[in-house]
Amino acid sequence: MKTMVQTLTEDTLKEMVAVRRDLHQHPETAFEEVRTSGIVAERLRALGLEVRTGVGRTGVLATVKGARPGKTVLLRADMDALPIQEENDTPYRSQVAGKMHACGHDCHTSILLGVAKQLVSERNDLAGAVRLCFQPAEECGGGAEGMIADGAIDPRPDAAFGLHVWQDLDLGLVGVTPGPFMASVDEFSVTVKGTGAHAAMPHLGVDPVVCLAHIVTALQTIASRHASPFHEVVVSVTQIKAGTAFNIIPETAWMNGTVRVFEPELWKALPGHFERIVRGVAAAHGCTVEIDFHRFNQPTVNDHAMAALAREAAVEVVGEKNLRDDIRTMGGEDFSAFLRQVPGCFIAIGSRNASKGLVYGHHHPRFDVDEACLAIGAEVLLRTTQRFLGIAR
Ligand SMILES: [Zn+2]
Ligand SMILES: [Zn+2]
């Protein structure tokens, strides 16, 4: 599939596919992106760029400086893979047991390298600077914050853009959603402590399992009673562990899960709602609790002006009819950490292709994208950057 307008050379496009396949074969999980960041640094140096490595542990920063002064835009790609065993049988499948690029971050890294190459070749026409940010550890949280703490947004850029290949969108479609785009991500763990007893004599103990079951049910009132009916909320308890035998009431029961929202006021109030419900239900059952409430990502909120800019760029590449502006997901993204401090936009690049069987979602062991999305992603990112900086032609 050809994009409507093509800036990138055939050589760059081929290189992007080759880099993506190489990274796909050698996936590295959070904060272990040593080979990956090494390849990134080497390719950026080969373009004549000054490169800073080890940023936020395994991140890489480099800047393409235009011939004339102007604004600075940050472009971010994440580099980490997931602890999943790949089940695809492609020539470029993962060669590392138990690890796989199942979210498409290999694509993001290769796209940003392609964009970097093109920007270097356009340097003389460029006003301002483009800061290239290759980020580790998006999946487990901490990657974006680590790079920011280590200077990724110092001095502060005027805008920040990033993209994600998107399996909910067919190849050729692009999603640019103004405002809230992806949800916050909180993880909770709760240990309920009771008193063990024989299963036949529950009155002699305090059953943490019954208590936990009530907590699981009561937590759903965060969505149904504490949030406005107009605000999205998801509360999912995903792990429960307790007990050792059918005839023993255990001492403790444990659960783990996630809460996700879009609305900032509700996000702030979540830990309070959570703790009150858990402690209240536990007290009613005569149990005590230990709560661990970990805040991973805040909602990913696209700036309206920056989204409008990205939209114009995307329309140039795929046409108005292939643009979607209403894509939202309860999935989260740590690009939100950049967007909290710098106006910007996170763009979804359609990568699904049912005619080739490329239909599996992110984090699935058979996840794979139609690689034609690399060209579209790079064009959209490049044109968004050019528009923001005002490239002379
Ligand atoms: Zn992911
Ligand atoms: Zn991802």
Coordinates of C-alpha atoms and ligand atoms in Angstrom, one line a residue:
M1 CA 0.0 0.0 0.0
K2 CA 1.3 3.4 -1.0
T3 CA 0.6 6.5 1.2
M4 CA -0.9 9.4 -0.7
V5 CA 2.1 11.6 -0.4
Q6 CA 5.6 10.2 0.2
T7 CA 8.5 12.1 1.6
L8 CA 10.6 9.2 2.8
T9 CA 12.9 7.6 0.2
E10 CA 12.5 3.9 -0.7
D11 CA 15.8 3.2 0.9
T12 CA 14.7 4.7 4.2
L13 CA 11.4 2.7 4.1
K14 CA 13.4 -0.5 3.4
E15 CA 15.7 0.3 6.3
M16 CA 12.8 0.9 8.6
V17 CA 11.4 -2.6 7.9
A18 CA 14.9 -4.2 8.3
V19 CA 15.5 -2.4 11.6
R20 CA 12.0 -3.4 12.9
R21 CA 12.6 -7.0 12.0
D22 CA 16.0 -7.0 13.6
L23 CA 14.6 -5.5 16.8
H24 CA 11.7 -7.9 16.7
Q25 CA 14.1 -10.9 16.6
H26 CA 16.0 -9.5 19.6
P27 CA 13.4 -8.2 22.1
E28 CA 14.6 -6.7 25.3
T29 CA 12.2 -6.0 28.3
A30 CA 12.1 -2.9 30.5
F31 CA 15.4 -1.3 31.4
E32 CA 17.3 -4.1 29.7
E33 CA 17.3 -2.4 26.2
V34 CA 21.1 -2.5 25.9
R35 CA 21.4 -4.0 22.4
T36 CA 18.4 -1.9 21.2
S37 CA 19.7 1.4 22.6
G38 CA 23.1 0.5 21.2
I39 CA 21.7 0.1 17.7
V40 CA 19.7 3.3 18.1
A41 CA 22.8 5.3 19.2
E42 CA 25.0 3.8 16.5
R43 CA 22.5 4.7 13.8
L44 CA 22.0 8.2 15.1
R45 CA 25.8 8.7 15.3
A46 CA 26.1 7.5 11.7
L47 CA 23.7 10.4 10.8
G48 CA 26.3 12.7 12.3
L49 CA 24.2 13.5 15.5
E50 CA 25.6 13.9 18.9
V51 CA 24.1 11.2 21.1
R52 CA 23.5 11.0 24.8
T53 CA 23.1 7.4 26.0
G54 CA 22.1 6.0 29.4
V55 CA 19.4 8.6 29.9
G56 CA 17.0 7.3 32.5
R57 CA 19.1 4.1 32.6
T58 CA 18.8 2.8 29.0
G59 CA 17.3 5.7 27.1
V60 CA 18.9 7.7 24.2
L61 CA 18.6 11.4 23.3
A62 CA 19.8 13.2 20.3
T63 CA 19.0 16.5 18.6
V64 CA 18.6 17.4 15.0
K65 CA 19.4 21.1 14.8
G66 CA 17.9 23.1 11.9
A67 CA 19.9 25.7 9.9
R68 CA 17.8 28.5 11.5
P69 CA 16.7 29.2 15.0
G70 CA 13.2 28.3 16.0
K71 CA 11.1 26.1 18.3
T72 CA 12.0 22.7 19.7
V73 CA 9.8 19.6 19.3
L74 CA 10.3 16.4 21.1
L75 CA 9.6 13.1 19.3
R76 CA 9.4 10.0 21.5
A77 CA 9.6 6.3 20.7
D78 CA 9.5 3.5 23.3
M79 CA 11.9 0.5 22.9
D80 CA 10.9 -2.2 25.3
A81 CA 9.4 -5.7 24.7
L82 CA 7.2 -7.9 26.9
P83 CA 7.7 -11.1 28.8
I84 CA 5.6 -13.2 26.4
Q85 CA 6.6 -16.3 24.4
E86 CA 6.0 -15.5 20.7
E87 CA 3.7 -17.9 18.9
N88 CA 4.1 -16.5 15.3
D89 CA 6.1 -18.4 12.8
T90 CA 7.5 -15.6 10.7
P91 CA 11.2 -15.5 9.6
Y92 CA 11.7 -12.5 12.0
R93 CA 10.0 -14.1 15.0
S94 CA 11.6 -13.5 18.5
Q95 CA 14.8 -15.4 19.0
V96 CA 14.6 -14.9 22.8
A97 CA 12.6 -17.4 24.8
G98 CA 9.8 -15.8 26.8
K99 CA 10.3 -12.3 25.3
M100 CA 8.5 -10.7 22.5
H101 CA 7.8 -7.3 20.9
A102 CA 4.1 -7.9 21.4
C103 CA 3.1 -4.2 21.6
G104 CA 4.9 -2.9 18.5
H105 CA 7.5 -0.8 20.2
D106 CA 10.0 -2.3 17.7
C107 CA 8.0 -0.4 15.1
H108 CA 8.0 2.8 17.0
T109 CA 11.8 2.7 17.4
S110 CA 12.4 2.0 13.7
I111 CA 9.9 4.7 12.7
L112 CA 11.7 7.3 14.7
L113 CA 15.0 6.3 13.3
G114 CA 13.5 6.7 9.8
V115 CA 12.2 10.1 10.7
A116 CA 15.6 11.1 12.1
K117 CA 17.3 10.2 8.9
Q118 CA 14.8 12.2 6.8
L119 CA 15.1 15.2 9.2
V120 CA 18.9 15.2 9.0
S121 CA 18.6 15.3 5.2
E122 CA 16.2 18.3 5.5
R123 CA 18.3 20.1 8.0
N124 CA 19.0 23.1 5.8
D125 CA 15.3 23.8 5.4
L126 CA 14.6 23.3 9.1
A127 CA 14.0 26.1 11.6
G128 CA 14.4 25.1 15.2
A129 CA 15.3 21.7 16.6
V130 CA 13.9 18.2 16.9
R131 CA 14.8 16.3 20.1
L132 CA 14.7 12.5 19.4
C133 CA 13.8 10.6 22.6
F134 CA 14.2 6.8 22.6
Q135 CA 12.6 5.7 25.8
P136 CA 12.9 2.4 27.8
A137 CA 10.4 0.6 30.0
E138 CA 7.0 1.9 28.8
E139 CA 5.3 -1.4 29.8
C140 CA 6.2 -1.6 33.4
G141 CA 6.1 2.1 34.1
G142 CA 8.9 4.4 35.1
G143 CA 10.6 4.7 31.7
A144 CA 9.1 8.1 30.8
E145 CA 9.5 9.5 34.3
G146 CA 13.1 8.3 34.4
M147 CA 14.0 10.0 31.2
I148 CA 12.3 13.2 32.3
A149 CA 14.1 13.1 35.6
D150 CA 17.4 12.7 33.6
G151 CA 16.8 15.8 31.5
A152 CA 14.7 14.6 28.5
I153 CA 12.6 17.8 28.6
D154 CA 15.3 20.2 29.8
P155 CA 15.3 22.8 28.4
R156 CA 11.5 22.4 27.9
P157 CA 10.5 21.6 24.3
D158 CA 7.6 23.6 22.8
A159 CA 5.7 20.4 21.8
A160 CA 5.9 16.6 22.1
F161 CA 4.6 14.0 19.7
G162 CA 4.6 10.2 19.8
L163 CA 2.7 7.4 18.1
H164 CA 1.5 3.9 18.6
V165 CA 0.8 1.2 16.0
W166 CA -2.9 0.3 16.6
Q167 CA -4.4 -3.1 16.0
D168 CA -7.9 -1.9 16.6
L169 CA -7.6 0.2 13.4
D170 CA -7.1 -1.2 9.9
L171 CA -4.0 -0.4 8.0
G172 CA -4.4 3.0 6.3
L173 CA -6.5 4.5 9.1
V174 CA -5.0 7.0 11.5
G175 CA -6.5 8.1 14.9
V176 CA -5.9 11.5 16.3
T177 CA -8.2 12.2 19.3
P178 CA -8.3 15.7 20.8
G179 CA -8.4 15.7 24.6
P180 CA -8.4 12.5 26.7
F181 CA -7.2 9.6 24.6
M182 CA -6.0 6.9 27.0
A183 CA -6.9 6.2 30.6
S184 CA -4.9 6.4 33.8
V185 CA -3.4 3.2 35.2
D186 CA -3.4 2.3 38.9
E187 CA -2.5 -1.1 40.3
F188 CA -3.8 -2.3 43.7
S189 CA -3.0 -5.2 45.9
V190 CA -4.9 -6.0 49.1
T191 CA -4.1 -8.6 51.7
V192 CA -7.0 -9.4 54.0
K193 CA -6.1 -10.9 57.4
G194 CA -8.5 -13.0 59.4
T195 CA -8.2 -16.0 61.7
G196 CA -7.8 -19.5 60.4
A197 CA -10.1 -22.3 61.4
H198 CA -11.5 -25.7 60.4
A199 CA -13.8 -25.3 57.4
A200 CA -16.5 -27.1 59.3
M201 CA -16.3 -24.6 62.2
P202 CA -16.2 -21.1 60.6
H203 CA -17.6 -19.5 63.8
L204 CA -14.3 -20.2 65.5
G205 CA -12.3 -18.2 63.0
V206 CA -12.6 -15.0 60.9
D207 CA -12.9 -15.9 57.3
P208 CA -10.8 -13.6 55.0
V209 CA -12.2 -15.3 51.8
V210 CA -15.8 -14.3 52.4
C211 CA -14.5 -10.8 53.3
L212 CA -12.4 -10.6 50.1
A213 CA -15.4 -11.6 48.0
H214 CA -17.4 -8.8 49.5
I215 CA -14.6 -6.3 48.8
V216 CA -14.4 -7.4 45.2
T217 CA -18.1 -6.8 44.8
A218 CA -18.1 -3.5 46.7
L219 CA -15.2 -2.1 44.7
Q220 CA -17.5 -2.0 41.6
T221 CA -19.4 0.8 43.4
I222 CA -16.5 3.1 42.4
A223 CA -17.8 2.8 38.9
S224 CA -21.5 2.6 39.6
R225 CA -21.9 5.1 42.6
H226 CA -18.8 7.3 43.0
A227 CA -18.1 8.3 39.3
S228 CA -20.5 10.4 37.3
P229 CA -22.5 8.2 34.9
F230 CA -20.9 10.3 32.1
H231 CA -17.3 9.4 33.2
E232 CA -15.7 6.1 32.1
V233 CA -14.3 3.9 34.9
V234 CA -13.1 0.3 34.9
V235 CA -12.3 -1.7 38.1
S236 CA -10.8 -5.1 37.4
V237 CA -9.8 -7.6 40.0
T238 CA -7.5 -9.9 38.1
Q239 CA -5.8 -12.1 40.7
I240 CA -7.0 -13.8 43.9
K241 CA -5.0 -16.1 46.0
A242 CA -6.0 -17.8 49.3
G243 CA -5.8 -21.1 51.1
T244 CA -4.2 -24.5 50.9
A245 CA -7.0 -27.1 51.2
F246 CA -10.7 -27.5 50.9
N247 CA -11.2 -28.0 54.6
I248 CA -9.2 -25.1 56.0
I249 CA -10.3 -21.5 56.4
P250 CA -7.0 -19.7 55.7
E251 CA -5.5 -16.9 57.7
T252 CA -5.2 -14.5 54.7
A253 CA -6.5 -13.8 51.3
W254 CA -4.9 -11.7 48.6
M255 CA -6.0 -9.9 45.5
N256 CA -4.6 -7.7 42.8
G257 CA -6.0 -5.6 40.0
T258 CA -6.4 -2.3 38.3
V259 CA -8.5 0.9 38.2
R260 CA -8.6 3.1 35.2
V261 CA -10.3 6.5 34.5
F262 CA -10.1 9.5 32.2
E263 CA -11.4 12.3 34.4
P264 CA -8.7 14.2 36.4
E265 CA -10.8 14.9 39.5
L266 CA -12.0 11.3 39.7
W267 CA -8.4 10.2 39.2
K268 CA -7.3 12.3 42.3
A269 CA -10.2 10.9 44.4
L270 CA -9.6 7.2 43.5
P271 CA -7.2 6.2 46.3
G272 CA -9.6 7.7 48.9
H273 CA -12.6 5.8 47.5
F274 CA -10.6 2.6 47.2
E275 CA -9.2 2.7 50.8
R276 CA -12.6 3.7 52.4
I277 CA -14.4 0.8 50.7
V278 CA -11.7 -1.8 51.4
R279 CA -11.2 -0.8 55.1
G280 CA -14.9 -0.4 55.7
V281 CA -15.9 -3.8 54.3
A282 CA -12.9 -5.5 56.1
A283 CA -14.0 -3.9 59.4
A284 CA -17.6 -5.1 58.9
H285 CA -16.2 -8.7 58.7
G286 CA -13.7 -8.3 61.6
C287 CA -10.7 -8.5 59.3
T288 CA -7.7 -6.2 58.9
V289 CA -6.2 -5.2 55.6
E290 CA -2.9 -4.1 54.0
I291 CA -3.3 -2.0 50.9
D292 CA -0.8 -1.2 48.2
F293 CA -2.1 1.3 45.7
H294 CA 0.4 2.1 43.0
R295 CA -0.1 4.9 40.5
F296 CA 1.5 4.1 37.1
N297 CA 0.2 6.5 34.6
Q298 CA -2.1 9.5 34.6
P299 CA -4.6 9.8 31.7
T300 CA -3.0 10.5 28.3
V301 CA -4.6 13.8 27.2
N302 CA -3.9 15.3 23.8
D303 CA -3.6 19.1 23.5
H304 CA -6.4 20.4 21.2
A305 CA -4.1 22.6 19.1
M306 CA -1.4 20.0 18.8
A307 CA -4.0 17.4 17.9
A308 CA -5.4 19.7 15.2
L309 CA -1.8 20.0 13.8
A310 CA -1.3 16.2 13.8
R311 CA -4.7 15.8 12.2
E312 CA -3.8 18.1 9.3
A313 CA -0.6 16.1 8.8
A314 CA -2.4 12.8 8.9
V315 CA -5.1 13.9 6.5
E316 CA -2.2 14.8 4.0
V317 CA -0.9 11.2 4.3
V318 CA -4.1 9.1 4.4
G319 CA -6.9 11.4 3.4
E320 CA -9.8 12.8 5.4
K321 CA -12.0 9.7 5.1
N322 CA -9.3 7.6 6.8
L323 CA -8.9 9.9 9.8
R324 CA -10.6 8.9 13.1
D325 CA -10.9 11.4 15.8
D326 CA -13.0 9.4 18.4
I327 CA -10.6 6.6 19.3
R328 CA -10.3 6.1 23.0
T329 CA -9.1 3.2 25.2
M330 CA -9.0 2.3 28.8
G331 CA -5.4 1.1 28.1
G332 CA -2.7 3.5 29.4
E333 CA 0.5 5.0 28.2
D334 CA 3.4 6.6 30.0
F335 CA 3.7 9.2 27.2
S336 CA 1.2 10.9 29.5
A337 CA 4.1 12.0 31.6
F338 CA 5.5 14.1 28.7
L339 CA 2.0 15.4 27.9
R340 CA 1.5 16.6 31.5
Q341 CA 4.4 19.0 31.1
V342 CA 4.5 19.7 27.3
P343 CA 1.6 20.3 25.0
G344 CA 1.5 17.5 22.4
C345 CA -0.3 14.6 20.8
F346 CA -0.2 10.8 20.8
I347 CA -1.2 9.4 17.5
A348 CA -2.7 6.0 16.6
I349 CA -1.4 4.4 13.4
G350 CA -3.7 1.6 12.0
S351 CA -1.7 -1.7 11.7
R352 CA -4.4 -4.4 11.4
N353 CA -4.8 -6.3 8.2
A354 CA -7.3 -9.2 8.3
S355 CA -6.5 -10.2 4.7
K356 CA -3.0 -11.2 5.9
G357 CA -4.3 -12.7 9.2
L358 CA -2.7 -9.8 11.2
V359 CA -5.6 -9.5 13.6
Y360 CA -4.2 -10.2 17.0
G361 CA -4.3 -7.5 19.6
H362 CA -1.5 -5.9 21.6
H363 CA 0.2 -8.2 24.2
H364 CA -1.1 -11.3 22.4
P365 CA 1.5 -14.0 21.6
R366 CA 0.5 -13.9 18.0
F367 CA 0.5 -10.1 17.7
D368 CA 2.0 -8.8 14.5
V369 CA 1.4 -5.7 12.3
D370 CA 1.2 -5.0 8.6
E371 CA 4.6 -3.3 8.1
A372 CA 3.1 -0.8 5.7
C373 CA 2.1 1.0 8.8
L374 CA 5.8 2.0 9.3
A375 CA 5.7 4.3 6.3
I376 CA 2.4 5.8 7.3
G377 CA 3.6 6.4 10.9
A378 CA 6.9 8.0 9.8
E379 CA 5.1 10.2 7.2
V380 CA 2.6 11.4 9.8
L381 CA 5.2 12.1 12.5
L382 CA 7.5 13.8 10.0
R383 CA 4.7 16.0 8.6
T384 CA 3.5 16.9 12.0
T385 CA 7.0 18.0 13.0
Q386 CA 7.5 20.0 9.8
R387 CA 4.2 21.7 10.3
F388 CA 5.0 22.6 13.9
L389 CA 8.4 24.0 13.1
G390 CA 7.3 25.6 9.8
I391 CA 9.7 24.0 7.3
A392 CA 10.7 26.2 4.4
R393 CA 10.1 24.6 1.0
Ligands
ZN1 ZN 1.9 -2.5 25.6
ZN2 ZN 2.7 -0.1 23.8

